[in-house]
Amino acid sequence: MKQMRCVLSVLAVLTLLAGVFALPAAAAPDTSGHAAEVLRLVNAERRKAGLKELRAGSASLNAAAQKRAEEIAANFSHTRPGGSSCFSVLEEYGVSSVARGENIAYGYSSPARVVEGWMDSAGHRANILGDYEQLGVGVAVKNGTVYWAQMFIRVSGAAQKATGWKAWPGWVQWLMRLLFFGWIWMR
């Protein structure tokens, strides 16, 4: 019995010492302000390319991007956990668009590094410099790893480029019509 009390006392002391000298758990990285910084850096890249800046996404667009960041922290894919397209999150949050794009990444420690990584990738770069109007950004942390999601949208059709002869200046289109119909009328 005396031996049992001695062993229990030693275990109690060891438990106390372990609590006193335990290493603090690694703090999760502070991601506040990361979304705004990603937007600022993306717009800097767009300005360098002579493109119009993207507007910050609406609360719904940013919530959709945040949802995607949390989803990719569980399963890194452009496909959502239920098997649907990554863009189905936009409908889920009531975001309508005529064009959309998504960039995802993980493991980058800062907004500058993730934007640099995206710009070094042809597909991601195409989204950043694409024909969009708004950007939603989501950032999630899982086990100390930062997961990033960008949702790009265009809500108006006006940004679409005309193709074929409709891309020509209006006066050229008018002259072509005049010549064509004048030629038919003269026959």
mmCIF file of C-alpha atoms in Angstrom:
data_model
loop_
_atom_site.group_PDB
_atom_site.id
_atom_site.type_symbol
_atom_site.label_atom_id
_atom_site.label_comp_id
_atom_site.label_asym_id
_atom_site.label_seq_id
_atom_site.Cartn_x
_atom_site.Cartn_y
_atom_site.Cartn_z
ATOM 1 C CA MET A 1 0.000 0.000 0.000
ATOM 2 C CA LYS A 2 2.843 2.352 0.887
ATOM 3 C CA GLN A 3 4.453 1.606 -2.499
ATOM 4 C CA MET A 4 1.197 2.436 -4.288
ATOM 5 C CA ARG A 5 0.969 5.850 -2.588
ATOM 6 C CA CYS A 6 4.574 6.546 -3.520
ATOM 7 C CA VAL A 7 3.940 5.676 -7.185
ATOM 8 C CA LEU A 8 0.790 7.820 -7.240
ATOM 9 C CA SER A 9 2.670 10.724 -5.669
ATOM 10 C CA VAL A 10 5.436 10.472 -8.255
ATOM 11 C CA LEU A 11 2.843 10.345 -11.070
ATOM 12 C CA ALA A 12 1.068 13.396 -9.635
ATOM 13 C CA VAL A 13 4.342 15.330 -9.450
ATOM 14 C CA LEU A 14 5.270 14.304 -13.013
ATOM 15 C CA THR A 15 1.839 15.366 -14.273
ATOM 16 C CA LEU A 16 2.212 18.750 -12.579
ATOM 17 C CA LEU A 17 5.700 19.221 -14.029
ATOM 18 C CA ALA A 18 4.495 18.234 -17.503
ATOM 19 C CA GLY A 19 1.796 20.917 -17.286
ATOM 20 C CA VAL A 20 4.256 23.557 -16.127
ATOM 21 C CA PHE A 21 6.914 22.807 -18.728
ATOM 22 C CA ALA A 22 4.629 21.919 -21.623
ATOM 23 C CA LEU A 23 5.369 23.742 -24.853
ATOM 24 C CA PRO A 24 2.639 26.112 -25.942
ATOM 25 C CA ALA A 25 0.646 24.948 -28.954
ATOM 26 C CA ALA A 26 1.596 26.626 -32.203
ATOM 27 C CA ALA A 27 -0.655 29.617 -32.699
ATOM 28 C CA ALA A 28 -2.723 29.690 -35.883
ATOM 29 C CA PRO A 29 -1.472 32.310 -38.323
ATOM 30 C CA ASP A 30 -3.299 35.619 -38.182
ATOM 31 C CA THR A 31 -5.208 35.866 -41.461
ATOM 32 C CA SER A 32 -7.140 39.053 -40.718
ATOM 33 C CA GLY A 33 -6.599 41.452 -43.567
ATOM 34 C CA HIS A 34 -5.331 38.744 -45.941
ATOM 35 C CA ALA A 35 -8.372 38.967 -48.246
ATOM 36 C CA ALA A 36 -8.021 42.741 -48.669
ATOM 37 C CA GLU A 37 -4.290 42.384 -49.315
ATOM 38 C CA VAL A 38 -4.871 39.698 -51.967
ATOM 39 C CA LEU A 39 -7.306 42.050 -53.743
ATOM 40 C CA ARG A 40 -4.778 44.906 -53.552
ATOM 41 C CA LEU A 41 -1.993 42.724 -54.994
ATOM 42 C CA VAL A 42 -4.234 41.336 -57.745
ATOM 43 C CA ASN A 43 -5.197 44.884 -58.742
ATOM 44 C CA ALA A 44 -1.520 45.876 -58.809
ATOM 45 C CA GLU A 45 -0.923 43.044 -61.310
ATOM 46 C CA ARG A 46 -3.920 44.146 -63.373
ATOM 47 C CA ARG A 47 -2.674 47.761 -63.425
ATOM 48 C CA LYS A 48 0.745 46.547 -64.649
ATOM 49 C CA ALA A 49 -1.060 44.773 -67.496
ATOM 50 C CA GLY A 50 -3.108 47.904 -68.331
ATOM 51 C CA LEU A 51 -6.375 46.362 -67.122
ATOM 52 C CA LYS A 52 -9.223 47.787 -65.088
ATOM 53 C CA GLU A 53 -9.081 46.999 -61.371
ATOM 54 C CA LEU A 54 -11.446 44.453 -59.848
ATOM 55 C CA ARG A 55 -13.975 45.606 -57.262
ATOM 56 C CA ALA A 56 -14.118 43.919 -53.884
ATOM 57 C CA GLY A 57 -16.733 41.212 -53.926
ATOM 58 C CA SER A 58 -20.094 41.615 -52.237
ATOM 59 C CA ALA A 59 -20.649 40.032 -48.840
ATOM 60 C CA SER A 60 -22.267 37.067 -50.624
ATOM 61 C CA LEU A 61 -19.323 36.628 -53.028
ATOM 62 C CA ASN A 62 -16.817 36.816 -50.175
ATOM 63 C CA ALA A 63 -18.871 34.321 -48.154
ATOM 64 C CA ALA A 64 -18.866 31.941 -51.144
ATOM 65 C CA ALA A 65 -15.070 32.301 -51.475
ATOM 66 C CA GLN A 66 -14.672 31.690 -47.740
ATOM 67 C CA LYS A 67 -16.811 28.557 -48.021
ATOM 68 C CA ARG A 68 -14.552 27.315 -50.842
ATOM 69 C CA ALA A 69 -11.412 27.985 -48.752
ATOM 70 C CA GLU A 70 -12.893 25.896 -45.939
ATOM 71 C CA GLU A 71 -13.876 23.142 -48.382
ATOM 72 C CA ILE A 72 -10.424 22.904 -49.963
ATOM 73 C CA ALA A 73 -8.893 22.667 -46.491
ATOM 74 C CA ALA A 74 -10.762 19.347 -46.232
ATOM 75 C CA ASN A 75 -10.351 18.246 -49.879
ATOM 76 C CA PHE A 76 -8.074 20.242 -52.172
ATOM 77 C CA SER A 77 -9.993 20.220 -55.458
ATOM 78 C CA HIS A 78 -11.978 22.437 -57.799
ATOM 79 C CA THR A 79 -14.789 19.942 -57.233
ATOM 80 C CA ARG A 80 -16.851 20.489 -54.103
ATOM 81 C CA PRO A 81 -17.110 17.783 -51.429
ATOM 82 C CA GLY A 82 -20.512 16.630 -52.728
ATOM 83 C CA GLY A 83 -19.110 16.246 -56.258
ATOM 84 C CA SER A 84 -20.603 19.424 -57.748
ATOM 85 C CA SER A 85 -18.720 22.139 -59.612
ATOM 86 C CA CYS A 86 -16.845 24.722 -57.567
ATOM 87 C CA PHE A 87 -19.155 27.337 -59.069
ATOM 88 C CA SER A 88 -22.254 25.816 -57.466
ATOM 89 C CA VAL A 89 -21.202 27.699 -54.321
ATOM 90 C CA LEU A 90 -22.133 30.921 -56.125
ATOM 91 C CA GLU A 91 -25.729 29.786 -56.604
ATOM 92 C CA GLU A 92 -25.775 28.588 -52.991
ATOM 93 C CA TYR A 93 -24.945 32.132 -51.851
ATOM 94 C CA GLY A 94 -27.226 33.858 -54.393
ATOM 95 C CA VAL A 95 -24.409 35.280 -56.539
ATOM 96 C CA SER A 96 -25.338 35.646 -60.213
ATOM 97 C CA SER A 97 -22.780 36.129 -62.962
ATOM 98 C CA VAL A 98 -22.260 35.870 -66.704
ATOM 99 C CA ALA A 99 -18.641 34.743 -66.287
ATOM 100 C CA ARG A 100 -16.725 33.209 -63.392
ATOM 101 C CA GLY A 101 -13.377 31.755 -62.439
ATOM 102 C CA GLU A 102 -11.724 30.175 -59.411
ATOM 103 C CA ASN A 103 -8.144 30.071 -58.142
ATOM 104 C CA ILE A 104 -7.197 27.893 -55.169
ATOM 105 C CA ALA A 105 -3.899 27.332 -53.373
ATOM 106 C CA TYR A 106 -2.468 26.115 -50.079
ATOM 107 C CA GLY A 107 0.748 26.334 -48.142
ATOM 108 C CA TYR A 108 1.604 29.933 -49.015
ATOM 109 C CA SER A 109 2.362 31.892 -45.870
ATOM 110 C CA SER A 110 1.312 35.358 -47.035
ATOM 111 C CA PRO A 111 -0.856 37.171 -49.572
ATOM 112 C CA ALA A 112 2.250 38.287 -51.487
ATOM 113 C CA ARG A 113 3.502 34.717 -51.828
ATOM 114 C CA VAL A 114 0.162 33.269 -52.933
ATOM 115 C CA VAL A 115 -0.408 35.986 -55.557
ATOM 116 C CA GLU A 116 3.152 35.466 -56.799
ATOM 117 C CA GLY A 117 2.472 31.724 -57.040
ATOM 118 C CA TRP A 118 -0.735 32.296 -58.978
ATOM 119 C CA MET A 119 0.989 34.730 -61.334
ATOM 120 C CA ASP A 120 3.664 32.088 -62.053
ATOM 121 C CA SER A 121 0.945 29.666 -63.240
ATOM 122 C CA ALA A 122 -0.572 30.257 -66.692
ATOM 123 C CA GLY A 123 -4.110 29.185 -65.750
ATOM 124 C CA HIS A 124 -4.223 31.137 -62.501
ATOM 125 C CA ARG A 125 -2.635 34.162 -64.169
ATOM 126 C CA ALA A 126 -5.344 34.031 -66.865
ATOM 127 C CA ASN A 127 -8.011 34.337 -64.158
ATOM 128 C CA ILE A 128 -6.224 37.215 -62.413
ATOM 129 C CA LEU A 129 -5.881 39.094 -65.704
ATOM 130 C CA GLY A 130 -9.226 37.887 -67.060
ATOM 131 C CA ASP A 131 -12.351 39.739 -68.115
ATOM 132 C CA TYR A 132 -13.906 39.961 -64.652
ATOM 133 C CA GLU A 133 -15.355 42.775 -62.534
ATOM 134 C CA GLN A 134 -15.352 41.493 -58.934
ATOM 135 C CA LEU A 135 -13.162 39.329 -56.727
ATOM 136 C CA GLY A 136 -14.125 37.423 -53.594
ATOM 137 C CA VAL A 137 -11.323 36.026 -51.431
ATOM 138 C CA GLY A 138 -11.480 33.325 -48.789
ATOM 139 C CA VAL A 139 -8.746 32.249 -46.357
ATOM 140 C CA ALA A 140 -8.892 29.238 -44.047
ATOM 141 C CA VAL A 141 -6.334 27.624 -41.742
ATOM 142 C CA LYS A 142 -6.196 23.925 -40.947
ATOM 143 C CA ASN A 143 -3.398 22.360 -38.886
ATOM 144 C CA GLY A 144 -1.283 25.486 -39.394
ATOM 145 C CA THR A 145 -1.600 25.393 -43.205
ATOM 146 C CA VAL A 146 -3.224 28.358 -44.953
ATOM 147 C CA TYR A 147 -5.753 27.606 -47.727
ATOM 148 C CA TRP A 148 -6.676 30.299 -50.251
ATOM 149 C CA ALA A 149 -9.645 30.674 -52.622
ATOM 150 C CA GLN A 150 -10.411 33.382 -55.158
ATOM 151 C CA MET A 151 -13.797 33.625 -56.879
ATOM 152 C CA PHE A 152 -13.866 35.928 -59.913
ATOM 153 C CA ILE A 153 -17.143 37.075 -61.477
ATOM 154 C CA ARG A 154 -18.452 39.357 -64.187
ATOM 155 C CA VAL A 155 -22.056 40.394 -63.692
ATOM 156 C CA SER A 156 -22.614 42.450 -66.842
ATOM 157 C CA GLY A 157 -22.500 41.316 -70.431
ATOM 158 C CA ALA A 158 -21.107 44.697 -71.502
ATOM 159 C CA ALA A 159 -17.549 43.601 -70.800
ATOM 160 C CA GLN A 160 -17.758 40.937 -73.505
ATOM 161 C CA LYS A 161 -15.771 41.697 -76.604
ATOM 162 C CA ALA A 162 -17.493 41.888 -79.961
ATOM 163 C CA THR A 163 -16.312 39.389 -82.547
ATOM 164 C CA GLY A 164 -16.307 39.292 -86.333
ATOM 165 C CA TRP A 165 -17.318 42.362 -88.290
ATOM 166 C CA LYS A 166 -19.201 43.730 -85.273
ATOM 167 C CA ALA A 167 -15.807 44.392 -83.686
ATOM 168 C CA TRP A 168 -15.072 46.935 -86.413
ATOM 169 C CA PRO A 169 -15.710 50.639 -85.773
ATOM 170 C CA GLY A 170 -19.334 51.755 -86.238
ATOM 171 C CA TRP A 171 -18.576 53.974 -89.230
ATOM 172 C CA VAL A 172 -16.998 51.020 -91.076
ATOM 173 C CA GLN A 173 -20.047 48.873 -90.330
ATOM 174 C CA TRP A 174 -22.317 51.667 -91.633
ATOM 175 C CA LEU A 175 -20.243 52.056 -94.820
ATOM 176 C CA MET A 176 -20.293 48.315 -95.463
ATOM 177 C CA ARG A 177 -24.086 48.235 -95.093
ATOM 178 C CA LEU A 178 -24.446 51.230 -97.422
ATOM 179 C CA LEU A 179 -22.252 49.630 -100.088
ATOM 180 C CA PHE A 180 -23.930 46.236 -99.780
ATOM 181 C CA PHE A 181 -27.516 47.500 -99.863
ATOM 182 C CA GLY A 182 -26.634 50.107 -102.496
ATOM 183 C CA TRP A 183 -25.188 47.371 -104.683
ATOM 184 C CA ILE A 184 -28.354 45.236 -104.242
ATOM 185 C CA TRP A 185 -30.608 48.232 -104.962
ATOM 186 C CA MET A 186 -28.663 49.134 -108.131
ATOM 187 C CA ARG A 187 -29.070 45.632 -109.623
#
